[in-house]
Amino acid sequence: MQLLSVASEIYPLIKTGGLADVAGALPGALADHGIAVRTLVPGYPSVLAKLGKAKVVRRYEALFGAPAAVLAAKIEELDLLVLDSPDFFAREGGPYGDMAGGEWPDNWRRFAALSRAGADIAAEGLKGWQPDLVHVHDWQAAMTAAYMRFGPARAIPKVVTIHNLAFQGRFGWDIFASLGLPPEAWSVDGVEYYGGTGYLKAGLVSADAITTVSPTYAEEIRRPADGMGLDGLINGRADRLHGILNGVDTSIWDPATDPLIARRFSARALAGRSANRRALEKRFGLDHDDAPLFIIVSRLTWQKGMDMVAGAVDHLVALGGKLAVLGSGDHPLEGAFLAAADRHRGRVGTQIGYDEPLSHLLQAGGDAILIPSRFEPCGLTQLYGLRYGCVPVVARVGGLADTVIDANEAAVASGAATGVVFAPSDPAALHGALSRAIHLHRDKGQWQAMQRAGMKADFSWTHSAARYAALFRTLVQDAA
Ligand code: ADP
């Protein structure tokens, strides 16, 4: 089976979050199931810089008013199609906005262009290559499904994956005329969304199947509280909705082989963790002692519950804990964590920014990773924590609920516990969870049993890739 994937990020070329990890890992995992994936991504500077030898496989004199070309290249194991359109993508800053954090005002045009190119490739194929199925990720690529549905590629099955329903790609009604869609696409069953244009919405109504990244999140988004305005639509298409957990790319995240950490270790040889812990304490200016070391690797946002952590730092330190924070995001939260580090020298350390190697060291050296999200479609950092013996302390939402087994009395006694799970996502429950984790950490034997249980849990892509493969095969068969 030949599959075209369309994504706005892909690890290791460009990453702002879990979407990139998934887009980067799924092709390798699907290859084991006889599915060959080519991924269309925007030609950001960081992507073009790593491209090396590339072939032009499609040209546009004007794609949404700008010259563009699709380049084909292989990078590591990834078979890439890169939409090179300098007017849209050759910019300093992030993939969606400038250095100051503001969104690019022409995002509607940039990602309509990406999606249009995806639909054109689906419709016309590339020399000697034709996709059997198109898989698109999040709002930035979702319009591919709409362009396909209202164009010549309508018969090819299309799957939209929701990585985060909070990001929907909503724009004004007035852009519709520029999208190049037929007039009938302007309807509640098309791209119209509460009087404006909705990219994710358009993808969801056009898709043959909708997937999201954990079974619990698939349930949550059907309820008004977490449906973000799309619960009605999603309920109406519930028979096409599938919750499939993200996996861990174990070629990148494995403490026994990881080149980015100070010392390698395994479930059997946990002692190697202490060298990582020391390296971490040094990096973050923390005291060297046995106190439980909590870590954060996160976007610093309300969704991730980071305001609650900022409010709980004094409590955590008073209980005897230490905290190392790596993250970036909302400026007031960045300031709050920097101030906490100032207030609690040696007990709290903060590094603002995005640092892939340091994120590995944190998982390898921390005792517990703190993830008190208000909602969490899947979450990858708890999976990395489990694999690295960094015990997750998580809110019971979305993928966090699906992947961490709470250390209640029965689970501890049976050896099943892998972390601390709390509900609801509020400051009182977070305080309780911190106390509980610190209490559990005092019993070294018990703590190590939790670490080992987590490290042995299998969250590789094996199971999830099989589920995607089965879904894709059914869709292709049904379309035949
Ligand atoms: P989300 O995609 O909602 O941000 P996930 O947990 O699914 O959350 O994925 C986050 C990914 O980004 C993980 O791979 C995590 O390690 C990484 N990450 C987040 N913040 C940072 C940071 N400041 N530095 C390095 N990696 C980070």
Short mmCIF file of C-alpha atoms and ligand atoms in Angstrom, two decimals:
data_model
loop_
_atom_site.label_atom_id
_atom_site.label_comp_id
_atom_site.label_asym_id
_atom_site.label_seq_id
_atom_site.Cartn_x
_atom_site.Cartn_y
_atom_site.Cartn_z
CA MET A 1 0.00 0.00 0.00
CA GLN A 2 1.22 3.48 -0.87
CA LEU A 3 0.30 6.23 1.56
CA LEU A 4 0.61 10.00 1.34
CA SER A 5 0.94 11.66 4.72
CA VAL A 6 0.61 15.44 5.04
CA ALA A 7 1.97 17.13 8.16
CA SER A 8 3.20 20.57 9.19
CA GLU A 9 6.00 19.17 11.38
CA ILE A 10 8.21 16.11 11.28
CA TYR A 11 11.00 15.00 13.58
CA PRO A 12 13.99 15.36 13.15
CA LEU A 13 13.52 18.26 10.72
CA ILE A 14 11.07 20.55 12.46
CA LYS A 15 9.30 20.05 15.78
CA THR A 16 7.21 22.06 18.17
CA GLY A 17 5.45 19.12 19.83
CA GLY A 18 4.22 15.56 19.76
CA LEU A 19 2.81 15.84 16.24
CA ALA A 20 6.37 15.95 14.87
CA ASP A 21 7.37 12.84 16.80
CA VAL A 22 4.38 10.94 15.46
CA ALA A 23 4.76 12.11 11.85
CA GLY A 24 8.42 11.12 12.04
CA ALA A 25 7.93 7.69 13.63
CA LEU A 26 4.77 6.35 12.01
CA PRO A 27 6.31 5.81 8.52
CA GLY A 28 8.95 3.46 9.95
CA ALA A 29 6.36 1.62 12.04
CA LEU A 30 3.96 1.24 9.08
CA ALA A 31 6.74 -0.07 6.83
CA ASP A 32 6.69 -3.25 8.93
CA HIS A 33 3.08 -3.69 7.82
CA GLY A 34 3.82 -3.31 4.13
CA ILE A 35 2.71 0.33 3.99
CA ALA A 36 5.10 2.73 2.29
CA VAL A 37 4.67 6.33 3.43
CA ARG A 38 5.71 9.52 1.67
CA THR A 39 5.28 12.62 3.77
CA LEU A 40 4.52 16.08 2.40
CA VAL A 41 5.87 18.85 4.63
CA PRO A 42 6.39 22.60 4.20
CA GLY A 43 9.80 23.76 3.06
CA TYR A 44 10.78 25.69 6.16
CA PRO A 45 14.44 26.81 6.25
CA SER A 46 15.34 24.03 8.71
CA VAL A 47 13.84 21.43 6.38
CA LEU A 48 15.51 22.76 3.22
CA ALA A 49 18.86 23.01 5.01
CA LYS A 50 18.87 19.27 5.72
CA LEU A 51 17.48 18.21 2.38
CA GLY A 52 20.68 17.50 0.46
CA LYS A 53 20.02 16.07 -3.00
CA ALA A 54 16.41 16.62 -3.99
CA LYS A 55 14.45 16.21 -7.21
CA VAL A 56 11.72 18.56 -8.39
CA VAL A 57 8.64 16.38 -8.91
CA ARG A 58 5.99 19.04 -9.37
CA ARG A 59 5.99 22.74 -10.15
CA TYR A 60 3.48 25.55 -9.68
CA GLU A 61 3.84 28.89 -11.38
CA ALA A 62 1.46 30.20 -8.80
CA LEU A 63 0.12 28.29 -5.83
CA PHE A 64 -2.06 30.74 -3.92
CA GLY A 65 -0.25 33.47 -5.78
CA ALA A 66 3.28 32.27 -5.05
CA PRO A 67 5.70 30.17 -7.08
CA ALA A 68 6.19 26.70 -5.61
CA ALA A 69 7.78 23.34 -6.26
CA VAL A 70 7.45 19.93 -4.67
CA LEU A 71 10.85 18.39 -3.99
CA ALA A 72 11.39 14.70 -3.36
CA ALA A 73 14.21 13.58 -1.09
CA LYS A 74 15.13 10.90 1.40
CA ILE A 75 16.36 11.95 4.80
CA GLU A 76 17.44 9.10 7.02
CA GLU A 77 14.54 6.65 6.71
CA LEU A 78 12.01 9.31 5.74
CA ASP A 79 10.67 9.57 2.21
CA LEU A 80 9.86 13.27 1.98
CA LEU A 81 7.97 15.54 -0.36
CA VAL A 82 8.78 19.12 0.47
CA LEU A 83 6.62 22.03 -0.62
CA ASP A 84 9.21 24.63 -1.44
CA SER A 85 7.45 27.98 -1.60
CA PRO A 86 9.76 30.69 -0.28
CA ASP A 87 7.00 33.31 -0.08
CA PHE A 88 5.20 31.13 2.43
CA PHE A 89 7.81 29.15 4.28
CA ALA A 90 11.26 30.82 4.03
CA ARG A 91 10.90 32.79 7.26
CA GLU A 92 12.82 33.20 10.47
CA GLY A 93 10.82 32.11 13.49
CA GLY A 94 8.60 29.12 14.17
CA PRO A 95 6.50 27.14 11.73
CA TYR A 96 3.35 29.03 12.71
CA GLY A 97 4.55 32.39 13.95
CA ASP A 98 7.34 34.89 14.45
CA MET A 99 10.01 35.03 17.16
CA ALA A 100 7.74 37.07 19.43
CA GLY A 101 5.11 34.34 19.40
CA GLY A 102 2.59 36.06 17.13
CA GLU A 103 0.90 33.90 14.49
CA TRP A 104 1.70 34.59 10.85
CA PRO A 105 -1.26 36.55 9.45
CA ASP A 106 -1.25 34.49 6.26
CA ASN A 107 -1.39 31.09 7.96
CA TRP A 108 -4.70 30.45 6.23
CA ARG A 109 -2.98 30.79 2.89
CA ARG A 110 0.21 28.92 3.87
CA PHE A 111 -1.62 25.82 5.03
CA ALA A 112 -4.27 25.96 2.33
CA ALA A 113 -1.30 25.84 -0.07
CA LEU A 114 0.15 22.82 1.71
CA SER A 115 -3.22 21.07 1.62
CA ARG A 116 -3.88 21.98 -1.99
CA ALA A 117 -0.52 20.50 -2.97
CA GLY A 118 -1.40 17.35 -1.03
CA ALA A 119 -4.72 17.01 -2.83
CA ASP A 120 -3.09 17.66 -6.22
CA ILE A 121 -0.52 14.92 -5.57
CA ALA A 122 -3.35 12.58 -4.54
CA ALA A 123 -5.30 13.40 -7.70
CA GLU A 124 -2.50 13.27 -10.24
CA GLY A 125 0.13 11.15 -8.55
CA LEU A 126 3.82 11.68 -9.12
CA LYS A 127 5.82 10.01 -11.82
CA GLY A 128 5.22 6.30 -11.31
CA TRP A 129 3.67 6.76 -7.89
CA GLN A 130 0.07 6.98 -6.78
CA PRO A 131 -1.14 6.95 -3.18
CA ASP A 132 -3.86 4.46 -2.20
CA LEU A 133 -4.74 6.46 0.90
CA VAL A 134 -4.08 9.95 2.26
CA HIS A 135 -3.44 10.54 5.97
CA VAL A 136 -3.42 14.13 7.19
CA HIS A 137 -2.51 15.58 10.57
CA ASP A 138 -4.23 18.42 12.43
CA TRP A 139 -5.73 21.63 11.04
CA GLN A 140 -2.65 22.62 9.08
CA ALA A 141 -3.11 19.64 6.76
CA ALA A 142 -6.83 18.95 7.24
CA MET A 143 -7.93 20.94 4.19
CA THR A 144 -6.24 18.28 2.06
CA ALA A 145 -9.29 16.10 2.79
CA ALA A 146 -11.65 18.91 1.77
CA TYR A 147 -9.77 19.63 -1.47
CA MET A 148 -9.86 15.91 -2.24
CA ARG A 149 -13.54 15.59 -1.50
CA PHE A 150 -14.49 18.53 -3.71
CA GLY A 151 -12.01 17.59 -6.45
CA PRO A 152 -10.93 14.73 -8.68
CA ALA A 153 -9.34 12.67 -5.87
CA ARG A 154 -12.64 12.16 -4.03
CA ALA A 155 -12.54 8.36 -4.29
CA ILE A 156 -9.20 7.98 -2.51
CA PRO A 157 -9.74 7.25 1.19
CA LYS A 158 -8.74 10.08 3.50
CA VAL A 159 -7.97 9.91 7.20
CA VAL A 160 -7.69 12.92 9.47
CA THR A 161 -5.83 12.57 12.76
CA ILE A 162 -6.57 14.99 15.59
CA HIS A 163 -3.47 15.57 17.69
CA ASN A 164 -5.07 18.43 19.60
CA LEU A 165 -8.63 19.64 19.17
CA ALA A 166 -7.76 22.99 20.71
CA PHE A 167 -6.01 24.04 17.53
CA GLN A 168 -8.66 24.23 14.82
CA GLY A 169 -7.46 26.63 12.13
CA ARG A 170 -10.39 29.07 12.30
CA PHE A 171 -10.41 32.00 9.93
CA GLY A 172 -12.88 34.56 8.62
CA TRP A 173 -15.65 33.82 6.12
CA ASP A 174 -14.02 36.21 3.68
CA ILE A 175 -11.12 33.87 2.83
CA PHE A 176 -13.48 31.32 1.32
CA ALA A 177 -13.50 32.99 -2.09
CA SER A 178 -9.70 32.64 -2.25
CA LEU A 179 -9.58 28.96 -1.35
CA GLY A 180 -10.43 27.72 -4.83
CA LEU A 181 -13.20 25.44 -3.63
CA PRO A 182 -16.55 25.11 -5.42
CA PRO A 183 -19.46 27.17 -4.00
CA GLU A 184 -21.13 24.05 -2.54
CA ALA A 185 -18.17 23.67 -0.17
CA TRP A 186 -19.54 26.69 1.72
CA SER A 187 -22.02 24.82 3.90
CA VAL A 188 -22.37 23.34 7.38
CA ASP A 189 -21.36 20.06 5.79
CA GLY A 190 -18.28 21.73 4.27
CA VAL A 191 -15.82 24.37 5.41
CA GLU A 192 -18.29 26.79 7.00
CA TYR A 193 -17.81 26.84 10.76
CA TYR A 194 -19.83 29.14 13.04
CA GLY A 195 -19.99 31.75 10.31
CA GLY A 196 -16.28 31.55 9.50
CA THR A 197 -13.98 29.06 7.84
CA GLY A 198 -12.84 26.01 9.82
CA TYR A 199 -9.92 24.00 8.46
CA LEU A 200 -10.00 21.16 10.96
CA LYS A 201 -13.77 21.08 10.78
CA ALA A 202 -13.63 20.86 6.98
CA GLY A 203 -11.25 17.93 7.27
CA LEU A 204 -13.41 16.14 9.83
CA VAL A 205 -16.55 16.30 7.69
CA SER A 206 -14.62 15.24 4.59
CA ALA A 207 -12.69 12.32 6.08
CA ASP A 208 -13.54 8.66 5.62
CA ALA A 209 -12.12 8.04 9.07
CA ILE A 210 -11.12 10.25 11.96
CA THR A 211 -8.50 9.15 14.41
CA THR A 212 -7.24 10.73 17.57
CA VAL A 213 -4.28 9.81 19.67
CA SER A 214 -5.73 7.92 22.62
CA PRO A 215 -8.90 5.97 23.43
CA THR A 216 -9.81 8.22 26.37
CA TYR A 217 -9.38 11.41 24.32
CA ALA A 218 -11.61 9.87 21.65
CA GLU A 219 -14.33 9.64 24.33
CA GLU A 220 -13.61 13.04 25.88
CA ILE A 221 -13.95 15.00 22.63
CA ARG A 222 -17.51 13.71 22.23
CA ARG A 223 -18.52 15.65 25.34
CA PRO A 224 -19.25 19.38 25.38
CA ALA A 225 -16.66 20.01 28.10
CA ASP A 226 -13.77 18.81 25.92
CA GLY A 227 -15.28 18.96 22.45
CA MET A 228 -14.24 22.59 21.90
CA GLY A 229 -17.33 23.25 19.80
CA LEU A 230 -16.82 20.18 17.62
CA ASP A 231 -18.41 17.57 19.93
CA GLY A 232 -21.68 17.62 17.99
CA LEU A 233 -19.94 17.02 14.69
CA ILE A 234 -17.70 14.34 16.17
CA ASN A 235 -20.65 12.56 17.79
CA GLY A 236 -22.37 12.56 14.43
CA ARG A 237 -19.36 10.76 12.99
CA ALA A 238 -18.64 8.57 16.02
CA ASP A 239 -18.83 5.42 13.91
CA ARG A 240 -15.79 6.66 12.01
CA LEU A 241 -13.81 7.76 15.07
CA HIS A 242 -10.89 5.71 16.38
CA GLY A 243 -8.64 6.35 19.38
CA ILE A 244 -5.19 4.96 18.69
CA LEU A 245 -2.40 5.65 21.18
CA ASN A 246 0.81 7.23 20.01
CA GLY A 247 3.91 5.12 20.43
CA VAL A 248 7.49 5.78 21.44
CA ASP A 249 10.14 5.75 18.75
CA THR A 250 12.48 3.36 20.53
CA SER A 251 15.31 4.03 18.11
CA ILE A 252 15.44 7.53 19.61
CA TRP A 253 14.12 6.98 23.12
CA ASP A 254 15.95 4.06 24.71
CA PRO A 255 18.03 4.59 27.87
CA ALA A 256 20.23 1.61 26.95
CA THR A 257 21.44 3.22 23.72
CA ASP A 258 20.67 6.97 24.04
CA PRO A 259 23.75 9.01 23.01
CA LEU A 260 22.29 12.20 24.51
CA ILE A 261 22.50 11.17 28.18
CA ALA A 262 25.43 11.09 30.61
CA ARG A 263 25.27 7.36 31.31
CA ARG A 264 23.19 4.62 29.73
CA PHE A 265 21.11 2.30 31.88
CA SER A 266 18.33 -0.25 31.82
CA ALA A 267 15.64 -1.67 34.09
CA ARG A 268 18.15 -4.23 35.32
CA ALA A 269 20.95 -1.69 35.81
CA LEU A 270 19.14 1.31 37.27
CA ALA A 271 22.27 2.50 39.08
CA GLY A 272 23.39 4.20 35.86
CA ARG A 273 20.67 6.77 36.44
CA SER A 274 22.64 8.44 39.24
CA ALA A 275 25.28 9.82 36.84
CA ASN A 276 22.45 11.40 34.84
CA ARG A 277 20.94 12.80 37.97
CA ARG A 278 24.23 14.42 38.94
CA ALA A 279 24.66 15.88 35.45
CA LEU A 280 21.15 17.26 35.69
CA GLU A 281 21.72 18.81 39.11
CA LYS A 282 24.81 20.51 37.73
CA ARG A 283 23.03 21.81 34.62
CA PHE A 284 20.22 23.29 36.71
CA GLY A 285 22.31 24.49 39.65
CA LEU A 286 20.55 22.15 42.07
CA ASP A 287 21.89 20.77 45.36
CA HIS A 288 23.29 17.29 45.18
CA ASP A 289 21.25 15.26 47.63
CA ASP A 290 18.71 12.43 47.75
CA ALA A 291 15.62 14.63 47.70
CA PRO A 292 13.06 13.61 45.09
CA LEU A 293 13.83 15.44 41.87
CA PHE A 294 10.76 16.40 39.83
CA ILE A 295 11.17 17.45 36.23
CA ILE A 296 9.10 19.28 33.63
CA VAL A 297 9.60 19.10 29.85
CA SER A 298 6.69 20.99 28.42
CA ARG A 299 5.10 23.83 26.62
CA LEU A 300 4.43 26.27 29.45
CA THR A 301 0.71 26.73 28.96
CA TRP A 302 -2.65 26.53 30.68
CA GLN A 303 -3.46 23.27 28.84
CA LYS A 304 -0.44 21.63 30.45
CA GLY A 305 -1.49 22.89 33.90
CA MET A 306 1.75 24.81 34.23
CA ASP A 307 0.06 27.66 36.09
CA MET A 308 -0.87 25.10 38.75
CA VAL A 309 2.73 23.91 39.00
CA ALA A 310 3.99 27.48 39.29
CA GLY A 311 1.54 27.89 42.16
CA ALA A 312 2.64 24.63 43.80
CA VAL A 313 6.41 25.19 43.71
CA ASP A 314 6.64 26.54 47.27
CA HIS A 315 4.60 23.58 48.52
CA LEU A 316 6.82 21.14 46.64
CA VAL A 317 9.98 22.68 48.08
CA ALA A 318 8.49 22.77 51.58
CA LEU A 319 7.80 19.04 51.28
CA GLY A 320 11.48 18.49 50.51
CA GLY A 321 11.29 18.13 46.72
CA LYS A 322 13.44 19.67 44.01
CA LEU A 323 12.31 20.79 40.58
CA ALA A 324 14.02 21.18 37.17
CA VAL A 325 11.97 22.91 34.48
CA LEU A 326 12.66 22.91 30.74
CA GLY A 327 10.03 24.67 28.71
CA SER A 328 8.85 27.66 26.81
CA GLY A 329 5.48 29.20 26.16
CA ASP A 330 3.38 31.84 27.86
CA HIS A 331 5.63 34.68 28.97
CA PRO A 332 4.04 35.14 32.43
CA LEU A 333 4.59 31.43 33.13
CA GLU A 334 8.17 31.59 31.94
CA GLY A 335 8.62 34.49 34.35
CA ALA A 336 6.96 32.59 37.19
CA PHE A 337 9.34 29.63 36.84
CA LEU A 338 12.39 31.90 36.56
CA ALA A 339 11.23 33.70 39.72
CA ALA A 340 10.73 30.34 41.48
CA ALA A 341 14.31 29.37 40.64
CA ASP A 342 15.49 32.70 42.09
CA ARG A 343 13.42 32.20 45.22
CA HIS A 344 14.59 28.64 45.81
CA ARG A 345 18.25 28.55 44.81
CA GLY A 346 19.54 24.98 44.76
CA ARG A 347 16.02 23.56 44.98
CA VAL A 348 14.44 24.82 41.75
CA GLY A 349 16.15 25.31 38.37
CA THR A 350 14.57 26.73 35.24
CA GLN A 351 15.72 26.68 31.67
CA ILE A 352 13.53 28.56 29.21
CA GLY A 353 13.76 27.36 25.64
CA TYR A 354 13.58 24.29 23.48
CA ASP A 355 16.43 21.81 23.93
CA GLU A 356 16.05 18.29 22.57
CA PRO A 357 19.25 16.79 24.09
CA LEU A 358 18.49 18.30 27.49
CA SER A 359 15.00 16.78 27.37
CA HIS A 360 16.62 13.34 27.21
CA LEU A 361 18.91 14.08 30.16
CA LEU A 362 15.93 15.26 32.22
CA GLN A 363 14.08 11.99 31.65
CA ALA A 364 17.24 10.01 32.42
CA GLY A 365 18.11 11.85 35.64
CA GLY A 366 14.80 12.96 37.13
CA ASP A 367 12.89 10.90 39.68
CA ALA A 368 9.43 11.97 38.53
CA ILE A 369 7.98 13.89 35.62
CA LEU A 370 5.11 16.22 36.41
CA ILE A 371 2.25 16.45 33.88
CA PRO A 372 -0.87 18.00 35.44
CA SER A 373 -2.61 18.69 32.12
CA ARG A 374 -6.17 19.99 31.98
CA PHE A 375 -6.56 17.95 28.83
CA GLU A 376 -4.03 15.77 27.05
CA PRO A 377 -4.81 14.08 23.72
CA CYS A 378 -2.04 11.51 24.22
CA GLY A 379 1.07 13.04 25.71
CA LEU A 380 4.47 11.66 24.89
CA THR A 381 6.56 12.88 27.78
CA GLN A 382 4.91 10.46 30.23
CA LEU A 383 5.76 7.63 27.81
CA TYR A 384 9.38 8.77 27.66
CA GLY A 385 9.32 9.05 31.47
CA LEU A 386 8.03 5.49 31.82
CA ARG A 387 10.74 4.20 29.52
CA TYR A 388 13.48 6.10 31.36
CA GLY A 389 12.44 5.27 34.92
CA CYS A 390 11.25 8.84 35.51
CA VAL A 391 7.97 8.12 37.27
CA PRO A 392 5.03 10.08 35.80
CA VAL A 393 2.87 12.15 38.14
CA VAL A 394 -0.10 12.94 35.91
CA ALA A 395 -3.66 14.21 35.78
CA ARG A 396 -6.23 11.55 34.90
CA VAL A 397 -7.13 12.89 31.45
CA GLY A 398 -6.78 11.68 27.85
CA GLY A 399 -3.74 9.62 27.02
CA LEU A 400 -2.30 10.15 30.49
CA ALA A 401 -5.19 8.13 31.92
CA ASP A 402 -4.60 5.42 29.31
CA THR A 403 -0.90 4.95 29.95
CA VAL A 404 -0.08 5.44 33.64
CA ILE A 405 -1.22 3.04 36.38
CA ASP A 406 -1.82 4.82 39.66
CA ALA A 407 0.10 3.72 42.73
CA ASN A 408 -2.95 2.93 44.82
CA GLU A 409 -2.53 0.33 47.52
CA ALA A 410 -3.66 -2.60 45.36
CA ALA A 411 -1.53 -1.61 42.36
CA VAL A 412 1.55 -1.14 44.55
CA ALA A 413 0.97 -4.51 46.23
CA SER A 414 0.61 -6.30 42.91
CA GLY A 415 3.57 -4.52 41.32
CA ALA A 416 1.41 -2.99 38.59
CA ALA A 417 1.82 0.67 39.61
CA THR A 418 3.81 2.87 37.25
CA GLY A 419 3.06 6.39 38.50
CA VAL A 420 0.81 8.74 40.44
CA VAL A 421 -2.49 9.65 38.81
CA PHE A 422 -4.74 12.35 40.23
CA ALA A 423 -8.10 13.92 39.51
CA PRO A 424 -9.50 16.44 39.01
CA SER A 425 -6.90 18.66 37.35
CA ASP A 426 -6.90 21.28 40.07
CA PRO A 427 -4.37 22.71 42.53
CA ALA A 428 -5.69 20.75 45.54
CA ALA A 429 -5.41 17.41 43.76
CA LEU A 430 -1.98 18.37 42.44
CA HIS A 431 -0.81 19.18 45.99
CA GLY A 432 -2.12 15.79 47.10
CA ALA A 433 -0.32 14.03 44.26
CA LEU A 434 2.98 15.76 45.08
CA SER A 435 2.70 14.69 48.73
CA ARG A 436 1.87 11.17 47.65
CA ALA A 437 4.82 10.97 45.24
CA ILE A 438 7.24 12.29 47.85
CA HIS A 439 5.90 9.80 50.38
CA LEU A 440 6.29 6.91 47.90
CA HIS A 441 9.82 8.02 47.04
CA ARG A 442 10.91 7.49 50.67
CA ASP A 443 10.60 3.72 50.22
CA LYS A 444 13.43 3.08 47.77
CA GLY A 445 12.40 -0.53 47.07
CA GLN A 446 8.86 0.48 46.27
CA TRP A 447 10.00 3.37 44.08
CA GLN A 448 12.35 1.15 42.10
CA ALA A 449 9.55 -1.40 41.61
CA MET A 450 7.46 1.40 40.06
CA GLN A 451 10.36 2.50 37.87
CA ARG A 452 10.92 -1.05 36.63
CA ALA A 453 7.23 -1.68 35.99
CA GLY A 454 7.12 1.48 33.86
CA MET A 455 10.30 0.61 31.99
CA LYS A 456 8.92 -2.81 31.12
CA ALA A 457 5.59 -1.51 29.82
CA ASP A 458 5.55 -1.64 26.04
CA PHE A 459 4.55 1.68 24.51
CA SER A 460 6.53 1.17 21.33
CA TRP A 461 4.72 1.62 18.01
CA THR A 462 4.18 -2.13 17.59
CA HIS A 463 0.54 -2.28 18.72
CA SER A 464 -0.54 1.13 17.47
CA ALA A 465 0.99 0.75 14.01
CA ALA A 466 -0.91 -2.51 13.65
CA ARG A 467 -4.15 -0.67 14.45
CA TYR A 468 -3.45 2.09 11.93
CA ALA A 469 -2.51 -0.52 9.34
CA ALA A 470 -5.73 -2.48 9.91
CA LEU A 471 -7.82 0.69 9.60
CA PHE A 472 -6.02 1.81 6.44
CA ARG A 473 -6.46 -1.61 4.83
CA THR A 474 -10.18 -1.68 5.54
CA LEU A 475 -10.61 1.78 4.03
CA VAL A 476 -8.67 0.91 0.90
CA GLN A 477 -10.62 -2.34 0.49
CA ASP A 478 -13.94 -0.52 0.95
CA ALA A 479 -12.95 2.05 -1.66
CA ALA A 480 -11.96 -0.58 -4.23
P1 ADP B 1 2.41 18.52 22.97
O1 ADP B 1 2.54 17.98 21.60
O2 ADP B 1 1.01 18.84 23.38
O3 ADP B 1 3.32 19.67 23.24
P2 ADP B 1 3.46 15.94 23.82
O4 ADP B 1 3.77 15.40 25.18
O5 ADP B 1 2.60 15.10 22.94
O6 ADP B 1 2.86 17.40 24.02
O7 ADP B 1 4.81 16.16 23.02
C1 ADP B 1 5.75 17.10 23.40
C2 ADP B 1 7.06 16.78 22.71
O8 ADP B 1 7.87 17.94 22.70
C3 ADP B 1 7.87 15.72 23.44
O9 ADP B 1 8.69 15.05 22.52
C4 ADP B 1 8.72 16.57 24.41
O10 ADP B 1 9.88 15.90 24.82
C5 ADP B 1 9.02 17.76 23.54
N1 ADP B 1 9.25 19.02 24.25
C6 ADP B 1 8.33 19.84 24.81
N2 ADP B 1 8.91 20.94 25.31
C7 ADP B 1 10.23 20.81 25.08
C8 ADP B 1 11.38 21.64 25.34
N3 ADP B 1 11.26 22.82 25.95
N4 ADP B 1 12.59 21.19 24.94
C9 ADP B 1 12.71 19.98 24.31
N5 ADP B 1 11.67 19.18 24.03
C10 ADP B 1 10.46 19.58 24.39
#
